[in-house]
Amino acid sequence: MASVTGKRWPIVGVRLVSEFPYTEGEVKYGIKEYACTAVDMISHHTCLAFLNVQAAEEALPRIVELMGRELNWDEKKKEKELETARRFLYYEMGYKSRSEQLTDRSEISLLPSDIDRYKKRFHKFDADQKGFITIVDVQHVLDSINVQMDENTLHEILNEVDLNKNGEVELNEFLQLMSAIQKGRVSGSRLAILMKTAEENLD
C-alpha cells in the first residue's frame, strides 16, 4: 500500500501532514477497514482531528482525493465530503471557537507595565533576540527546567497562537494573545500557561 521513499524517515509512504506519522497508504487501509467518509478517516482511522484540527484541515484535500480515487467519487461527491469534513472540524472539534478567539486583527490593549512584563517573559524564550520564538526555543527552555513534552504537542501549542502560520510566534502575536486573555476572549491558552510556568521556574 505504500512505496519505499528512499528517505531516512519515513522509510515507506508519503505523509499526509509532515508533523504527524500518518501516510497516504493509511487512507487506502482505512477504506478496507470501512472508513467510508472523510470524517471517518480524520476522526476514527487516523485520529488527526483529535490530535490537531489545523493539521486535519491541511490533510483533508489529499485525503478526499485519495478516497475519491479508491471509491470512484465524482467531483460533486468529493466537494461534498470536503465541505462536510470541514464543518465537522469547525463545529464539533473546536476549530470555530479557536478561530474566533484570536485573529490576526485582534487588537493589543495592554497597559505599558503589562507590555513590559510580557516582553520580558517572551524574551526568556527568545534568548537570541530574533523577535520570534520557534519550537526549538520552547524546547530549549523546557529542557532547562526539566519539563518533557513531545514535539507534536509543542507544534500544536505554537500553532494555536501562530496567526500567520509561518512556524514562528512573533512578539506581536504573543502580545495579541495576552491582550485577548486579559479581555476574557481567550481562556486556557496552553502557550500562555507554559510560558508563565517556565518564567516562574527560571526566576
Short mmCIF file of C-alpha atoms in Angstrom, two decimals:
data_model
loop_
_atom_site.label_atom_id
_atom_site.label_comp_id
_atom_site.label_asym_id
_atom_site.label_seq_id
_atom_site.Cartn_x
_atom_site.Cartn_y
_atom_site.Cartn_z
CA MET A 1 0.00 0.00 0.00
CA ALA A 2 2.99 2.31 0.45
CA SER A 3 6.15 2.69 -1.60
CA VAL A 4 9.72 3.00 -0.33
CA THR A 5 10.65 6.70 -0.10
CA GLY A 6 14.42 6.47 -0.16
CA LYS A 7 14.46 8.83 2.84
CA ARG A 8 15.68 8.22 6.36
CA TRP A 9 12.15 8.83 7.65
CA PRO A 10 9.51 7.80 6.80
CA ILE A 11 11.06 4.74 5.16
CA VAL A 12 7.85 3.98 3.29
CA GLY A 13 4.88 6.12 2.37
CA VAL A 14 4.15 9.81 1.87
CA ARG A 15 2.97 11.64 4.96
CA LEU A 16 -0.41 13.38 4.84
CA VAL A 17 0.98 16.12 7.12
CA SER A 18 4.71 16.44 7.74
CA GLU A 19 4.44 16.70 11.56
CA PHE A 20 2.33 13.56 12.04
CA PRO A 21 3.11 9.89 11.29
CA TYR A 22 0.11 9.20 9.04
CA THR A 23 0.83 8.27 5.43
CA GLU A 24 -1.22 8.19 2.25
CA GLY A 25 -1.17 4.39 2.43
CA GLU A 26 -3.24 4.57 5.62
CA VAL A 27 -6.09 6.14 3.66
CA LYS A 28 -6.27 3.04 1.46
CA TYR A 29 -6.00 0.83 4.53
CA GLY A 30 -8.72 2.85 6.28
CA ILE A 31 -11.11 2.24 3.39
CA LYS A 32 -10.54 -1.50 3.76
CA GLU A 33 -11.45 -1.05 7.44
CA TYR A 34 -14.76 0.54 6.42
CA ALA A 35 -13.82 4.23 6.65
CA CYS A 36 -16.30 5.41 4.01
CA THR A 37 -16.23 9.18 4.56
CA ALA A 38 -13.56 11.83 5.05
CA VAL A 39 -14.92 12.40 8.57
CA ASP A 40 -14.39 8.68 9.32
CA MET A 41 -10.82 8.99 8.11
CA ILE A 42 -9.80 12.05 10.16
CA SER A 43 -11.71 11.15 13.31
CA HIS A 44 -11.69 7.36 13.66
CA HIS A 45 -8.96 5.90 11.49
CA THR A 46 -6.12 8.44 11.81
CA CYS A 47 -7.46 10.47 14.78
CA LEU A 48 -5.89 13.59 13.23
CA ALA A 49 -8.97 15.64 14.14
CA PHE A 50 -8.34 14.91 17.81
CA LEU A 51 -4.59 15.49 17.68
CA ASN A 52 -4.59 18.75 15.73
CA VAL A 53 -7.54 20.31 13.92
CA GLN A 54 -5.30 22.52 11.77
CA ALA A 55 -3.28 19.53 10.61
CA ALA A 56 -6.50 17.64 9.87
CA GLU A 57 -7.78 20.51 7.74
CA GLU A 58 -4.45 20.70 5.92
CA ALA A 59 -4.61 16.98 5.11
CA LEU A 60 -8.27 16.96 4.04
CA PRO A 61 -7.90 17.80 0.32
CA ARG A 62 -5.38 15.00 -0.18
CA ILE A 63 -7.44 12.56 1.90
CA VAL A 64 -10.55 13.33 -0.17
CA GLU A 65 -8.59 12.99 -3.41
CA LEU A 66 -7.22 9.58 -2.39
CA MET A 67 -10.58 8.34 -1.12
CA GLY A 68 -12.26 9.59 -4.29
CA ARG A 69 -9.82 7.60 -6.39
CA GLU A 70 -10.39 4.42 -4.37
CA LEU A 71 -14.17 4.77 -4.05
CA ASN A 72 -14.85 6.24 -7.51
CA TRP A 73 -16.24 9.54 -6.23
CA ASP A 74 -17.15 12.18 -8.80
CA GLU A 75 -16.23 15.85 -8.30
CA LYS A 76 -19.57 16.68 -6.72
CA LYS A 77 -19.17 13.90 -4.16
CA LYS A 78 -15.60 15.00 -3.36
CA GLU A 79 -16.71 18.59 -2.82
CA LYS A 80 -19.49 17.42 -0.51
CA GLU A 81 -17.09 15.23 1.51
CA LEU A 82 -14.62 18.11 1.85
CA GLU A 83 -17.32 20.52 3.00
CA THR A 84 -18.81 18.02 5.46
CA ALA A 85 -15.40 17.26 6.97
CA ARG A 86 -14.56 20.95 7.31
CA ARG A 87 -17.88 21.60 9.05
CA PHE A 88 -17.10 18.69 11.37
CA LEU A 89 -13.75 20.28 12.32
CA TYR A 90 -15.28 23.73 12.60
CA TYR A 91 -18.30 22.95 14.74
CA GLU A 92 -17.55 19.66 16.51
CA MET A 93 -13.77 19.70 17.02
CA GLY A 94 -13.40 23.25 18.34
CA TYR A 95 -11.91 24.94 15.26
CA LYS A 96 -14.69 27.57 15.28
CA SER A 97 -14.12 28.63 18.87
CA ARG A 98 -10.36 28.81 18.43
CA SER A 99 -10.50 30.80 15.23
CA GLU A 100 -12.96 33.28 16.74
CA GLN A 101 -10.97 33.74 19.93
CA LEU A 102 -7.84 35.12 18.31
CA THR A 103 -7.27 36.50 14.81
CA ASP A 104 -4.52 38.49 13.13
CA ARG A 105 -6.77 41.55 13.52
CA SER A 106 -7.02 41.21 17.30
CA GLU A 107 -6.13 44.49 18.96
CA ILE A 108 -3.47 44.87 21.64
CA SER A 109 -4.86 46.86 24.55
CA LEU A 110 -2.42 46.42 27.40
CA LEU A 111 -1.04 48.84 29.96
CA PRO A 112 2.60 49.85 29.33
CA SER A 113 3.59 47.99 32.52
CA ASP A 114 1.88 44.82 31.24
CA ILE A 115 3.57 45.13 27.84
CA ASP A 116 6.97 45.38 29.56
CA ARG A 117 6.18 42.36 31.73
CA TYR A 118 5.06 40.23 28.79
CA LYS A 119 8.03 41.31 26.68
CA LYS A 120 10.37 40.10 29.43
CA ARG A 121 8.52 36.79 29.53
CA PHE A 122 8.76 36.47 25.74
CA HIS A 123 12.49 37.26 25.73
CA LYS A 124 13.19 34.46 28.19
CA PHE A 125 12.27 32.18 25.29
CA ASP A 126 13.67 34.39 22.53
CA ALA A 127 17.17 34.35 24.00
CA ASP A 128 18.77 35.36 20.67
CA GLN A 129 16.53 38.46 20.39
CA LYS A 130 15.20 37.36 16.98
CA GLY A 131 11.75 38.86 17.58
CA PHE A 132 10.04 35.46 17.38
CA ILE A 133 10.13 32.06 19.04
CA THR A 134 10.08 28.63 17.47
CA ILE A 135 9.52 25.12 18.75
CA VAL A 136 13.30 24.85 19.25
CA ASP A 137 13.30 27.88 21.58
CA VAL A 138 10.43 26.47 23.64
CA GLN A 139 12.05 23.04 23.80
CA HIS A 140 15.33 24.58 24.98
CA VAL A 141 13.62 26.41 27.86
CA LEU A 142 11.60 23.33 28.84
CA ASP A 143 14.77 21.23 28.90
CA SER A 144 16.41 23.80 31.20
CA ILE A 145 13.61 23.39 33.76
CA ASN A 146 13.39 19.60 33.27
CA VAL A 147 9.97 19.58 31.62
CA GLN A 148 9.42 16.91 28.97
CA MET A 149 6.91 17.42 26.15
CA ASP A 150 6.66 15.60 22.83
CA GLU A 151 7.30 17.50 19.60
CA ASN A 152 3.82 17.02 18.14
CA THR A 153 2.21 18.58 21.21
CA LEU A 154 4.60 21.53 21.04
CA HIS A 155 3.77 22.06 17.36
CA GLU A 156 0.08 22.12 18.21
CA ILE A 157 0.56 24.56 21.12
CA LEU A 158 2.53 27.03 18.98
CA ASN A 159 0.17 26.66 16.04
CA GLU A 160 -2.75 27.88 18.17
CA VAL A 161 -1.01 31.27 18.53
CA ASP A 162 0.86 31.43 15.20
CA LEU A 163 -1.69 33.60 13.40
CA ASN A 164 0.14 33.94 10.07
CA LYS A 165 1.11 30.23 10.09
CA ASN A 166 4.81 30.78 9.38
CA GLY A 167 6.02 28.36 12.04
CA GLU A 168 7.03 31.19 14.37
CA VAL A 169 5.28 33.03 17.21
CA GLU A 170 6.24 36.67 16.88
CA LEU A 171 6.25 39.17 19.73
CA ASN A 172 3.20 40.93 18.31
CA GLU A 173 1.27 37.63 18.16
CA PHE A 174 2.19 36.89 21.77
CA LEU A 175 1.05 40.35 22.91
CA GLN A 176 -2.22 39.88 21.00
CA LEU A 177 -2.72 36.60 22.86
CA MET A 178 -2.05 38.15 26.27
CA SER A 179 -4.35 41.07 25.48
CA ALA A 180 -7.13 38.69 24.42
CA ILE A 181 -6.66 36.69 27.64
CA GLN A 182 -7.00 39.84 29.74
CA LYS A 183 -10.20 40.76 27.90
CA GLY A 184 -11.61 37.30 28.55
CA ARG A 185 -11.81 36.38 24.85
CA VAL A 186 -9.29 33.56 25.23
CA SER A 187 -9.07 31.12 28.09
CA GLY A 188 -6.86 28.14 28.70
CA SER A 189 -4.11 29.06 26.21
CA ARG A 190 -1.54 26.31 26.63
CA LEU A 191 1.30 28.52 25.39
CA ALA A 192 0.47 31.29 27.87
CA ILE A 193 0.31 28.79 30.74
CA LEU A 194 3.53 27.11 29.60
CA MET A 195 5.46 30.39 29.33
CA LYS A 196 4.23 31.64 32.72
CA THR A 197 5.22 28.37 34.38
CA ALA A 198 8.65 28.45 32.73
CA GLU A 199 9.20 32.07 33.78
CA GLU A 200 8.42 31.22 37.40
CA ASN A 201 10.86 28.31 37.35
CA LEU A 202 13.60 30.33 35.66
CA ASP A 203 13.44 33.23 38.15
#
